[in-house]
mmCIF file of C-alpha atoms in Angstrom:
data_model
loop_
_atom_site.group_PDB
_atom_site.id
_atom_site.type_symbol
_atom_site.label_atom_id
_atom_site.label_comp_id
_atom_site.label_asym_id
_atom_site.label_seq_id
_atom_site.Cartn_x
_atom_site.Cartn_y
_atom_site.Cartn_z
ATOM 1 C CA SER A 17 21.351 -24.821 -43.683
ATOM 2 C CA GLU A 18 23.369 -22.671 -41.247
ATOM 3 C CA ILE A 19 24.566 -25.735 -39.307
ATOM 4 C CA LEU A 20 25.541 -27.548 -42.517
ATOM 5 C CA GLU A 21 26.991 -24.316 -43.885
ATOM 6 C CA LEU A 22 25.154 -24.762 -47.162
ATOM 7 C CA ALA A 23 26.050 -22.133 -49.720
ATOM 8 C CA ALA A 24 25.619 -21.352 -53.408
ATOM 9 C CA ASN A 25 27.540 -19.046 -55.697
ATOM 10 C CA PRO A 26 25.261 -16.212 -56.901
ATOM 11 C CA ASP A 27 27.890 -14.824 -59.277
ATOM 12 C CA ARG A 28 27.359 -17.260 -62.158
ATOM 13 C CA ASP A 29 24.749 -18.262 -64.697
ATOM 14 C CA ALA A 30 21.643 -19.617 -63.038
ATOM 15 C CA ASP A 31 20.383 -23.168 -63.006
ATOM 16 C CA GLY A 32 17.707 -24.923 -61.011
ATOM 17 C CA VAL A 33 14.588 -27.028 -61.309
ATOM 18 C CA VAL A 34 11.095 -26.554 -62.754
ATOM 19 C CA LEU A 35 8.448 -27.009 -60.062
ATOM 20 C CA GLU A 36 5.361 -26.523 -62.237
ATOM 21 C CA SER A 37 4.261 -25.118 -65.575
ATOM 22 C CA ARG A 38 0.992 -24.136 -67.173
ATOM 23 C CA VAL A 39 -0.449 -22.199 -70.073
ATOM 24 C CA ASP A 40 -2.186 -18.984 -68.992
ATOM 25 C CA ARG A 41 -4.643 -17.455 -71.457
ATOM 26 C CA GLY A 42 -3.405 -13.913 -70.863
ATOM 27 C CA ARG A 43 0.293 -14.410 -70.111
ATOM 28 C CA GLY A 44 1.228 -17.472 -72.151
ATOM 29 C CA VAL A 45 3.461 -20.143 -70.674
ATOM 30 C CA VAL A 46 3.993 -19.619 -66.944
ATOM 31 C CA CYS A 47 6.749 -21.697 -65.371
ATOM 32 C CA THR A 48 7.433 -21.878 -61.626
ATOM 33 C CA CYS A 49 11.173 -22.353 -61.103
ATOM 34 C CA LEU A 50 13.431 -22.755 -58.096
ATOM 35 C CA VAL A 51 16.849 -21.191 -58.579
ATOM 36 C CA GLN A 52 19.504 -23.451 -57.020
ATOM 37 C CA ARG A 53 22.745 -21.891 -58.208
ATOM 38 C CA GLY A 54 23.661 -18.547 -59.737
ATOM 39 C CA THR A 55 21.337 -15.589 -60.300
ATOM 40 C CA LEU A 56 18.525 -15.560 -62.846
ATOM 41 C CA HIS A 57 17.914 -12.209 -64.580
ATOM 42 C CA VAL A 58 15.180 -10.830 -66.777
ATOM 43 C CA GLY A 59 16.474 -11.197 -70.344
ATOM 44 C CA ASP A 60 18.398 -14.450 -69.714
ATOM 45 C CA ILE A 61 17.963 -17.234 -72.244
ATOM 46 C CA VAL A 62 16.986 -20.466 -70.490
ATOM 47 C CA VAL A 63 16.494 -24.084 -71.528
ATOM 48 C CA ALA A 64 14.347 -26.536 -69.547
ATOM 49 C CA GLY A 65 13.846 -30.037 -70.898
ATOM 50 C CA SER A 66 12.957 -29.663 -74.570
ATOM 51 C CA GLU A 67 11.628 -26.103 -74.157
ATOM 52 C CA TRP A 68 13.480 -22.790 -74.193
ATOM 53 C CA GLY A 69 12.778 -19.084 -74.025
ATOM 54 C CA ARG A 70 13.964 -15.645 -72.997
ATOM 55 C CA VAL A 71 12.872 -14.506 -69.534
ATOM 56 C CA ARG A 72 10.373 -11.703 -70.202
ATOM 57 C CA ALA A 73 9.275 -11.215 -66.610
ATOM 58 C CA MET A 74 9.549 -12.798 -63.164
ATOM 59 C CA THR A 75 7.254 -12.618 -60.136
ATOM 60 C CA ASP A 76 7.852 -13.862 -56.608
ATOM 61 C CA GLU A 77 5.483 -15.608 -54.188
ATOM 62 C CA ARG A 78 3.844 -12.241 -53.387
ATOM 63 C CA ALA A 79 3.146 -11.592 -57.104
ATOM 64 C CA GLN A 80 5.744 -8.789 -57.037
ATOM 65 C CA ASN A 81 7.863 -8.243 -60.153
ATOM 66 C CA ARG A 82 11.506 -9.233 -59.839
ATOM 67 C CA VAL A 83 14.424 -8.368 -62.095
ATOM 68 C CA GLU A 84 16.621 -11.100 -60.641
ATOM 69 C CA ALA A 85 16.348 -14.228 -58.516
ATOM 70 C CA VAL A 86 19.192 -15.446 -56.317
ATOM 71 C CA PRO A 87 19.805 -19.040 -55.137
ATOM 72 C CA SER A 88 16.943 -20.721 -53.176
ATOM 73 C CA THR A 89 14.400 -18.278 -54.644
ATOM 74 C CA PRO A 90 11.207 -19.601 -56.255
ATOM 75 C CA VAL A 91 9.841 -17.427 -59.063
ATOM 76 C CA GLU A 92 7.239 -17.570 -61.812
ATOM 77 C CA VAL A 93 8.969 -17.098 -65.156
ATOM 78 C CA LEU A 94 7.303 -15.863 -68.336
ATOM 79 C CA GLY A 95 8.854 -16.339 -71.763
ATOM 80 C CA PHE A 96 9.100 -20.078 -72.472
ATOM 81 C CA ASN A 97 7.860 -21.117 -75.907
ATOM 82 C CA GLY A 98 6.198 -24.215 -74.422
ATOM 83 C CA PRO A 99 5.491 -25.660 -70.963
ATOM 84 C CA PRO A 100 8.410 -27.766 -69.687
ATOM 85 C CA SER A 101 7.697 -30.769 -67.497
ATOM 86 C CA ALA A 102 7.689 -30.544 -63.718
ATOM 87 C CA GLY A 103 11.049 -31.802 -62.493
ATOM 88 C CA ASP A 104 13.003 -30.669 -65.558
ATOM 89 C CA GLU A 105 16.249 -28.879 -64.811
ATOM 90 C CA PHE A 106 16.717 -25.434 -66.326
ATOM 91 C CA VAL A 107 19.990 -23.735 -67.264
ATOM 92 C CA VAL A 108 20.940 -20.353 -68.651
ATOM 93 C CA VAL A 109 22.724 -20.487 -72.037
ATOM 94 C CA ASP A 110 24.653 -17.817 -73.875
ATOM 95 C CA SER A 111 22.621 -17.517 -77.090
ATOM 96 C CA GLU A 112 19.286 -18.315 -78.734
ATOM 97 C CA ARG A 113 21.097 -20.466 -81.289
ATOM 98 C CA ARG A 114 22.521 -22.667 -78.559
ATOM 99 C CA ALA A 115 19.109 -22.843 -76.865
ATOM 100 C CA ARG A 116 17.439 -23.970 -80.122
ATOM 101 C CA GLU A 117 20.080 -26.642 -80.719
ATOM 102 C CA ILE A 118 19.588 -28.114 -77.242
ATOM 103 C CA SER A 119 15.798 -27.895 -77.521
ATOM 104 C CA GLU A 120 15.673 -29.543 -80.967
ATOM 105 C CA PHE A 121 18.011 -32.345 -79.897
ATOM 106 C CA ARG A 122 15.968 -33.104 -76.780
ATOM 107 C CA SER A 123 12.684 -32.901 -78.712
ATOM 108 C CA MET A 124 13.989 -35.363 -81.297
ATOM 109 C CA ARG A 125 15.147 -37.762 -78.592
ATOM 110 C CA SER A 126 11.780 -37.476 -76.799
ATOM 111 C CA ARG A 127 9.885 -38.198 -80.037
ATOM 112 C CA ASP A 128 12.086 -41.215 -80.747
ATOM 113 C CA ASP A 129 11.443 -42.578 -77.256
ATOM 114 C CA ALA A 130 7.703 -42.058 -77.609
ATOM 115 C CA SER A 131 7.682 -43.709 -81.035
ATOM 116 C CA ALA A 132 9.584 -46.698 -79.699
ATOM 117 C CA ARG A 133 7.091 -47.116 -76.845
ATOM 118 C CA SER A 134 3.988 -46.961 -79.016
ATOM 119 C CA ALA A 135 5.193 -48.308 -82.364
ATOM 120 C CA VAL A 136 3.402 -51.615 -81.900
ATOM 121 C CA LEU A 137 0.116 -49.989 -80.890
ATOM 122 C CA VAL A 138 -0.613 -47.315 -83.471
ATOM 123 C CA ASN A 139 -3.933 -48.746 -84.572
ATOM 124 C CA MET A 140 -6.738 -50.925 -83.289
ATOM 125 C CA ASP A 141 -5.842 -53.997 -85.378
ATOM 126 C CA GLN A 142 -2.340 -54.097 -83.965
ATOM 127 C CA MET A 143 -3.706 -53.464 -80.489
ATOM 128 C CA PHE A 144 -5.977 -56.491 -80.702
ATOM 129 C CA LEU A 145 -3.143 -58.541 -82.176
ATOM 130 C CA GLN A 146 -0.979 -57.811 -79.174
ATOM 131 C CA ALA A 147 -3.934 -58.367 -76.839
ATOM 132 C CA GLY A 148 -4.226 -61.826 -78.345
ATOM 133 C CA GLU A 149 -0.549 -62.506 -77.757
ATOM 134 C CA ASP A 150 -0.188 -61.393 -74.161
ATOM 135 C CA GLY A 151 -3.836 -61.595 -73.081
ATOM 136 C CA LEU A 152 -3.922 -57.876 -72.262
ATOM 137 C CA GLN A 153 -6.619 -55.548 -73.603
ATOM 138 C CA ARG A 154 -5.676 -51.884 -73.755
ATOM 139 C CA LEU A 155 -7.796 -48.743 -73.470
ATOM 140 C CA PRO A 156 -5.992 -46.021 -75.486
ATOM 141 C CA MET A 157 -6.406 -42.369 -74.543
ATOM 142 C CA VAL A 158 -4.856 -38.925 -74.952
ATOM 143 C CA ILE A 159 -4.631 -36.769 -71.810
ATOM 144 C CA LYS A 160 -4.412 -32.968 -71.774
ATOM 145 C CA GLY A 161 -4.435 -30.815 -68.639
ATOM 146 C CA ASP A 162 -3.954 -27.299 -67.378
ATOM 147 C CA VAL A 163 -0.690 -27.908 -65.476
ATOM 148 C CA HIS A 164 1.941 -30.639 -65.515
ATOM 149 C CA GLY A 165 1.196 -31.639 -61.942
ATOM 150 C CA SER A 166 -2.410 -32.377 -62.842
ATOM 151 C CA VAL A 167 -1.442 -34.303 -65.988
ATOM 152 C CA GLU A 168 1.010 -36.445 -64.024
ATOM 153 C CA ALA A 169 -1.573 -37.084 -61.289
ATOM 154 C CA VAL A 170 -4.248 -38.101 -63.812
ATOM 155 C CA THR A 171 -1.832 -40.310 -65.778
ATOM 156 C CA SER A 172 -0.580 -42.032 -62.636
ATOM 157 C CA ALA A 173 -4.092 -42.588 -61.265
ATOM 158 C CA LEU A 174 -5.303 -44.134 -64.534
ATOM 159 C CA GLU A 175 -2.255 -46.336 -65.037
ATOM 160 C CA ASN A 176 -2.706 -47.676 -61.501
ATOM 161 C CA LEU A 177 -6.088 -49.075 -62.581
ATOM 162 C CA SER A 178 -4.404 -51.546 -64.918
ATOM 163 C CA THR A 179 -4.556 -55.285 -64.196
ATOM 164 C CA ASP A 180 -3.103 -58.339 -65.895
ATOM 165 C CA GLU A 181 -6.173 -58.412 -68.202
ATOM 166 C CA VAL A 182 -6.933 -54.768 -69.004
ATOM 167 C CA ALA A 183 -4.761 -51.664 -68.997
ATOM 168 C CA VAL A 184 -4.882 -47.947 -69.750
ATOM 169 C CA GLN A 185 -2.591 -46.987 -72.620
ATOM 170 C CA VAL A 186 -1.681 -43.293 -72.518
ATOM 171 C CA LEU A 187 -0.658 -42.407 -76.076
ATOM 172 C CA HIS A 188 0.175 -38.815 -75.207
ATOM 173 C CA ALA A 189 -0.064 -36.597 -72.132
ATOM 174 C CA GLY A 190 0.584 -32.885 -72.242
ATOM 175 C CA VAL A 191 -0.227 -29.401 -70.980
ATOM 176 C CA GLY A 192 -2.510 -26.987 -72.800
ATOM 177 C CA GLY A 193 -5.736 -26.986 -74.743
ATOM 178 C CA ILE A 194 -6.827 -29.848 -76.979
ATOM 179 C CA THR A 195 -5.484 -29.267 -80.487
ATOM 180 C CA GLU A 196 -6.025 -30.755 -83.935
ATOM 181 C CA SER A 197 -2.856 -32.841 -83.588
ATOM 182 C CA ASP A 198 -4.319 -34.453 -80.449
ATOM 183 C CA VAL A 199 -7.472 -35.332 -82.388
ATOM 184 C CA VAL A 200 -5.450 -36.766 -85.285
ATOM 185 C CA LEU A 201 -3.465 -38.973 -82.885
ATOM 186 C CA ALA A 202 -6.635 -40.150 -81.125
ATOM 187 C CA SER A 203 -8.364 -40.854 -84.433
ATOM 188 C CA ALA A 204 -5.461 -42.918 -85.769
ATOM 189 C CA SER A 205 -5.335 -45.011 -82.588
ATOM 190 C CA LYS A 206 -9.104 -45.279 -81.985
ATOM 191 C CA ALA A 207 -8.559 -43.508 -78.658
ATOM 192 C CA PHE A 208 -10.594 -40.916 -76.800
ATOM 193 C CA ILE A 209 -9.356 -37.629 -75.353
ATOM 194 C CA VAL A 210 -9.479 -36.630 -71.697
ATOM 195 C CA GLY A 211 -9.353 -32.908 -71.000
ATOM 196 C CA PHE A 212 -8.707 -31.861 -67.400
ATOM 197 C CA ASN A 213 -9.571 -28.186 -66.877
ATOM 198 C CA VAL A 214 -8.886 -27.531 -70.579
ATOM 199 C CA ARG A 215 -11.075 -27.347 -73.674
ATOM 200 C CA ALA A 216 -10.671 -28.104 -77.353
ATOM 201 C CA ASN A 217 -10.309 -25.184 -79.761
ATOM 202 C CA PRO A 218 -13.085 -24.847 -82.382
ATOM 203 C CA GLN A 219 -10.992 -26.435 -85.134
ATOM 204 C CA ALA A 220 -10.114 -29.436 -82.959
ATOM 205 C CA ARG A 221 -13.729 -29.925 -81.831
ATOM 206 C CA GLU A 222 -14.971 -29.766 -85.433
ATOM 207 C CA LEU A 223 -12.338 -32.312 -86.518
ATOM 208 C CA ALA A 224 -13.267 -34.582 -83.596
ATOM 209 C CA GLN A 225 -16.934 -34.521 -84.598
ATOM 210 C CA ARG A 226 -16.032 -35.299 -88.203
ATOM 211 C CA ASP A 227 -13.715 -38.200 -87.295
ATOM 212 C CA GLY A 228 -15.877 -39.558 -84.486
ATOM 213 C CA VAL A 229 -13.321 -38.904 -81.735
ATOM 214 C CA GLU A 230 -14.831 -38.607 -78.268
ATOM 215 C CA ILE A 231 -13.616 -35.710 -76.114
ATOM 216 C CA ARG A 232 -14.425 -35.897 -72.405
ATOM 217 C CA ASP A 233 -14.070 -32.764 -70.277
ATOM 218 C CA TYR A 234 -13.419 -33.072 -66.546
ATOM 219 C CA ALA A 235 -12.705 -30.827 -63.582
ATOM 220 C CA ILE A 236 -12.339 -33.540 -60.892
ATOM 221 C CA ILE A 237 -9.748 -36.321 -61.063
ATOM 222 C CA TYR A 238 -12.001 -38.791 -59.228
ATOM 223 C CA ASN A 239 -14.588 -38.506 -62.012
ATOM 224 C CA ILE A 240 -11.925 -39.424 -64.589
ATOM 225 C CA VAL A 241 -10.868 -42.404 -62.484
ATOM 226 C CA ASP A 242 -14.457 -43.588 -61.961
ATOM 227 C CA ASP A 243 -15.363 -43.350 -65.667
ATOM 228 C CA THR A 244 -12.156 -45.058 -66.780
ATOM 229 C CA LYS A 245 -12.620 -47.794 -64.198
ATOM 230 C CA ALA A 246 -16.127 -48.435 -65.522
ATOM 231 C CA MET A 247 -14.790 -48.712 -69.086
ATOM 232 C CA LEU A 248 -12.030 -51.125 -68.041
ATOM 233 C CA GLU A 249 -14.528 -53.265 -66.139
ATOM 234 C CA GLY A 250 -16.674 -53.382 -69.271
ATOM 235 C CA MET A 251 -13.679 -54.838 -71.137
ATOM 236 C CA LEU A 252 -13.255 -57.669 -68.625
ATOM 237 C CA LYS A 253 -14.576 -61.056 -69.581
ATOM 238 C CA PRO A 254 -17.566 -61.875 -67.356
ATOM 239 C CA ALA A 255 -17.135 -64.434 -64.606
ATOM 240 C CA LEU A 256 -19.059 -67.694 -64.977
ATOM 241 C CA ARG A 257 -21.091 -68.714 -61.941
ATOM 242 C CA GLU A 258 -22.704 -72.141 -61.683
ATOM 243 C CA HIS A 259 -26.199 -72.489 -60.212
ATOM 244 C CA LYS A 260 -27.367 -75.999 -59.324
ATOM 245 C CA LEU A 261 -30.959 -76.868 -60.266
ATOM 246 C CA GLY A 262 -31.401 -80.442 -59.051
ATOM 247 C CA ASN A 263 -30.630 -84.164 -59.428
ATOM 248 C CA ALA A 264 -32.398 -87.088 -61.054
ATOM 249 C CA GLN A 265 -31.623 -90.784 -60.610
ATOM 250 C CA ILE A 266 -31.859 -93.286 -63.479
ATOM 251 C CA LEU A 267 -34.282 -96.081 -62.576
ATOM 252 C CA GLU A 268 -34.315 -98.003 -65.841
ATOM 253 C CA ILE A 269 -32.889 -97.849 -69.379
ATOM 254 C CA PHE A 270 -35.117 -98.231 -72.469
ATOM 255 C CA ASP A 271 -33.846 -98.811 -76.012
ATOM 256 C CA ILE A 272 -36.311 -97.090 -78.347
ATOM 257 C CA GLY A 273 -35.622 -97.560 -82.062
ATOM 258 C CA LYS A 274 -34.521 -94.357 -83.783
ATOM 259 C CA VAL A 275 -34.452 -92.355 -80.539
ATOM 260 C CA GLY A 276 -31.791 -94.587 -78.975
ATOM 261 C CA LYS A 277 -31.353 -95.114 -75.266
ATOM 262 C CA VAL A 278 -33.808 -93.309 -73.027
ATOM 263 C CA ALA A 279 -33.402 -93.209 -69.265
ATOM 264 C CA GLY A 280 -36.435 -93.527 -67.056
ATOM 265 C CA CYS A 281 -35.633 -91.227 -64.104
ATOM 266 C CA ARG A 282 -37.028 -89.821 -60.905
ATOM 267 C CA VAL A 283 -36.164 -86.248 -59.883
ATOM 268 C CA THR A 284 -34.757 -86.660 -56.367
ATOM 269 C CA ASN A 285 -34.300 -82.979 -55.507
ATOM 270 C CA GLY A 286 -34.789 -79.591 -57.138
ATOM 271 C CA LEU A 287 -35.942 -79.887 -60.729
ATOM 272 C CA ALA A 288 -34.861 -81.087 -64.158
ATOM 273 C CA ARG A 289 -35.088 -78.426 -66.873
ATOM 274 C CA ARG A 290 -34.731 -78.691 -70.618
ATOM 275 C CA GLY A 291 -32.033 -76.365 -71.919
ATOM 276 C CA ALA A 292 -29.997 -76.626 -68.714
ATOM 277 C CA LYS A 293 -26.588 -78.260 -68.671
ATOM 278 C CA VAL A 294 -26.404 -81.824 -67.368
ATOM 279 C CA ARG A 295 -23.631 -83.910 -65.850
ATOM 280 C CA LEU A 296 -23.829 -87.690 -65.706
ATOM 281 C CA LEU A 297 -22.391 -89.046 -62.434
ATOM 282 C CA ARG A 298 -21.505 -92.675 -61.855
ATOM 283 C CA ASP A 299 -20.270 -93.578 -58.356
ATOM 284 C CA ASP A 300 -19.920 -89.815 -57.680
ATOM 285 C CA ILE A 301 -17.569 -89.422 -60.659
ATOM 286 C CA VAL A 302 -18.463 -87.153 -63.581
ATOM 287 C CA ILE A 303 -18.307 -89.245 -66.752
ATOM 288 C CA HIS A 304 -20.121 -86.888 -69.138
ATOM 289 C CA ASP A 305 -21.086 -83.230 -69.335
ATOM 290 C CA GLY A 306 -23.554 -82.227 -72.025
ATOM 291 C CA THR A 307 -27.123 -81.296 -72.853
ATOM 292 C CA LEU A 308 -30.446 -83.133 -72.963
ATOM 293 C CA LYS A 309 -31.929 -84.308 -76.229
ATOM 294 C CA THR A 310 -35.360 -85.085 -74.795
ATOM 295 C CA LEU A 311 -37.282 -84.503 -71.582
ATOM 296 C CA ARG A 312 -40.669 -86.198 -71.419
ATOM 297 C CA SER A 313 -43.325 -86.776 -68.829
ATOM 298 C CA PHE A 314 -46.151 -89.253 -69.661
ATOM 299 C CA LYS A 315 -45.043 -89.254 -73.338
ATOM 300 C CA ASP A 316 -45.342 -85.454 -73.554
ATOM 301 C CA ASP A 317 -42.416 -83.126 -74.151
ATOM 302 C CA VAL A 318 -42.134 -80.849 -71.118
ATOM 303 C CA ARG A 319 -39.984 -77.876 -70.153
ATOM 304 C CA GLU A 320 -39.217 -79.028 -66.619
ATOM 305 C CA VAL A 321 -39.996 -81.787 -64.115
ATOM 306 C CA LYS A 322 -40.103 -81.099 -60.391
ATOM 307 C CA GLU A 323 -38.902 -83.123 -57.430
ATOM 308 C CA GLY A 324 -40.663 -86.416 -56.832
ATOM 309 C CA PHE A 325 -41.922 -86.896 -60.397
ATOM 310 C CA GLU A 326 -40.721 -89.413 -62.984
ATOM 311 C CA CYS A 327 -39.702 -88.649 -66.547
ATOM 312 C CA GLY A 328 -37.813 -89.887 -69.561
ATOM 313 C CA MET A 329 -34.519 -88.337 -70.674
ATOM 314 C CA SER A 330 -31.859 -88.852 -73.277
ATOM 315 C CA PHE A 331 -28.536 -87.085 -73.885
ATOM 316 C CA GLU A 332 -27.484 -85.353 -77.066
ATOM 317 C CA ASN A 333 -24.811 -87.521 -78.772
ATOM 318 C CA TYR A 334 -24.264 -89.770 -75.738
ATOM 319 C CA SER A 335 -25.834 -93.131 -74.907
ATOM 320 C CA ASP A 336 -23.686 -94.853 -72.253
ATOM 321 C CA LEU A 337 -26.417 -94.704 -69.598
ATOM 322 C CA ARG A 338 -26.736 -97.169 -66.714
ATOM 323 C CA GLN A 339 -29.198 -97.827 -63.949
ATOM 324 C CA ASP A 340 -28.506 -95.857 -60.715
ATOM 325 C CA ASP A 341 -26.515 -93.207 -62.584
ATOM 326 C CA VAL A 342 -27.284 -89.684 -61.370
ATOM 327 C CA MET A 343 -28.017 -86.699 -63.598
ATOM 328 C CA GLU A 344 -27.032 -83.337 -62.166
ATOM 329 C CA PHE A 345 -28.767 -80.313 -63.688
ATOM 330 C CA TYR A 346 -27.169 -76.857 -63.508
ATOM 331 C CA GLU A 347 -27.100 -73.483 -65.221
ATOM 332 C CA VAL A 348 -24.160 -71.168 -65.829
ATOM 333 C CA GLU A 349 -24.717 -67.419 -65.576
ATOM 334 C CA GLU A 350 -22.375 -64.636 -66.568
ATOM 335 C CA VAL A 351 -21.579 -62.158 -63.810
ATOM 336 C CA ALA A 352 -20.036 -58.764 -64.509
ATOM 337 C CA ARG A 353 -16.625 -58.426 -62.913
ATOM 338 C CA THR A 354 -14.914 -55.488 -61.267
ATOM 339 C CA LEU A 355 -11.233 -54.601 -61.300
ATOM 340 C CA ASP A 356 -11.015 -55.772 -57.700
ATOM 341 C CA SER A 357 -12.474 -59.230 -58.406
#
């Protein structure tokens, strides 16, 4: 800074940036600010984002009380009516009326932006409707944390879990304890609430129990990520894996009255099983894929026939069978998928 001759004017109203904010049980809203220009005094009226307040007290990095903070000084400020977001710029204004006007305007604009982002997804029916349109299933949640840095870290970590099939939908993320308004929002959107180092007040917890809203309390981000990942994986459609059972070759075709065409076959490898799926191959080309109508051995209905034995078979709703055709038996199993697969 000396080489670049960086300088700031201390003889003006202060402005700077919010580094962090939190709600302290004993002191209220505590906001860590870095003064960039001017001098911040106890008693100044400040606006940061959509929050405002009068500076009641300031402490430095040694927890010593300060009555003023000059440029390049980080201080903890008490007096905001709500926790501003990390990264918000703060400015000193000349009156409480002006501070309220700025705060109300920014709050209104923030609400309009949030409404525009979530207007299509305010309830489960609409969520499934959109999922049907774009193929994306969404997991709605409300996130509350102790400090803005934690809330941003949790939100970012969960949103990074999203794929082109499933995604986390954060309806609201904020600092402070879980309130009744959080429960109302979660209830209307069929979402659950994640609390990171915060708890619900008694009224909110009672309302959540009444409305069936799940509140999950966490102290470690990795636990939130792991649980959310498991829920997203549960929303994925299972993968279908084919398991080959065996082949049978048609030796002769019999036309039996009401039954229709029955193929006399020999199982050449593996086994033939009733209930399994069957492909009919002619010259190594699949010409039909269906299910068996009958599987008999020595005129008896059987569940399966092993390699080397002969049997009689017929397809369900298909009769174009020829000598030397091959029947390929297979099963399809559903395999749970992960977000990485």
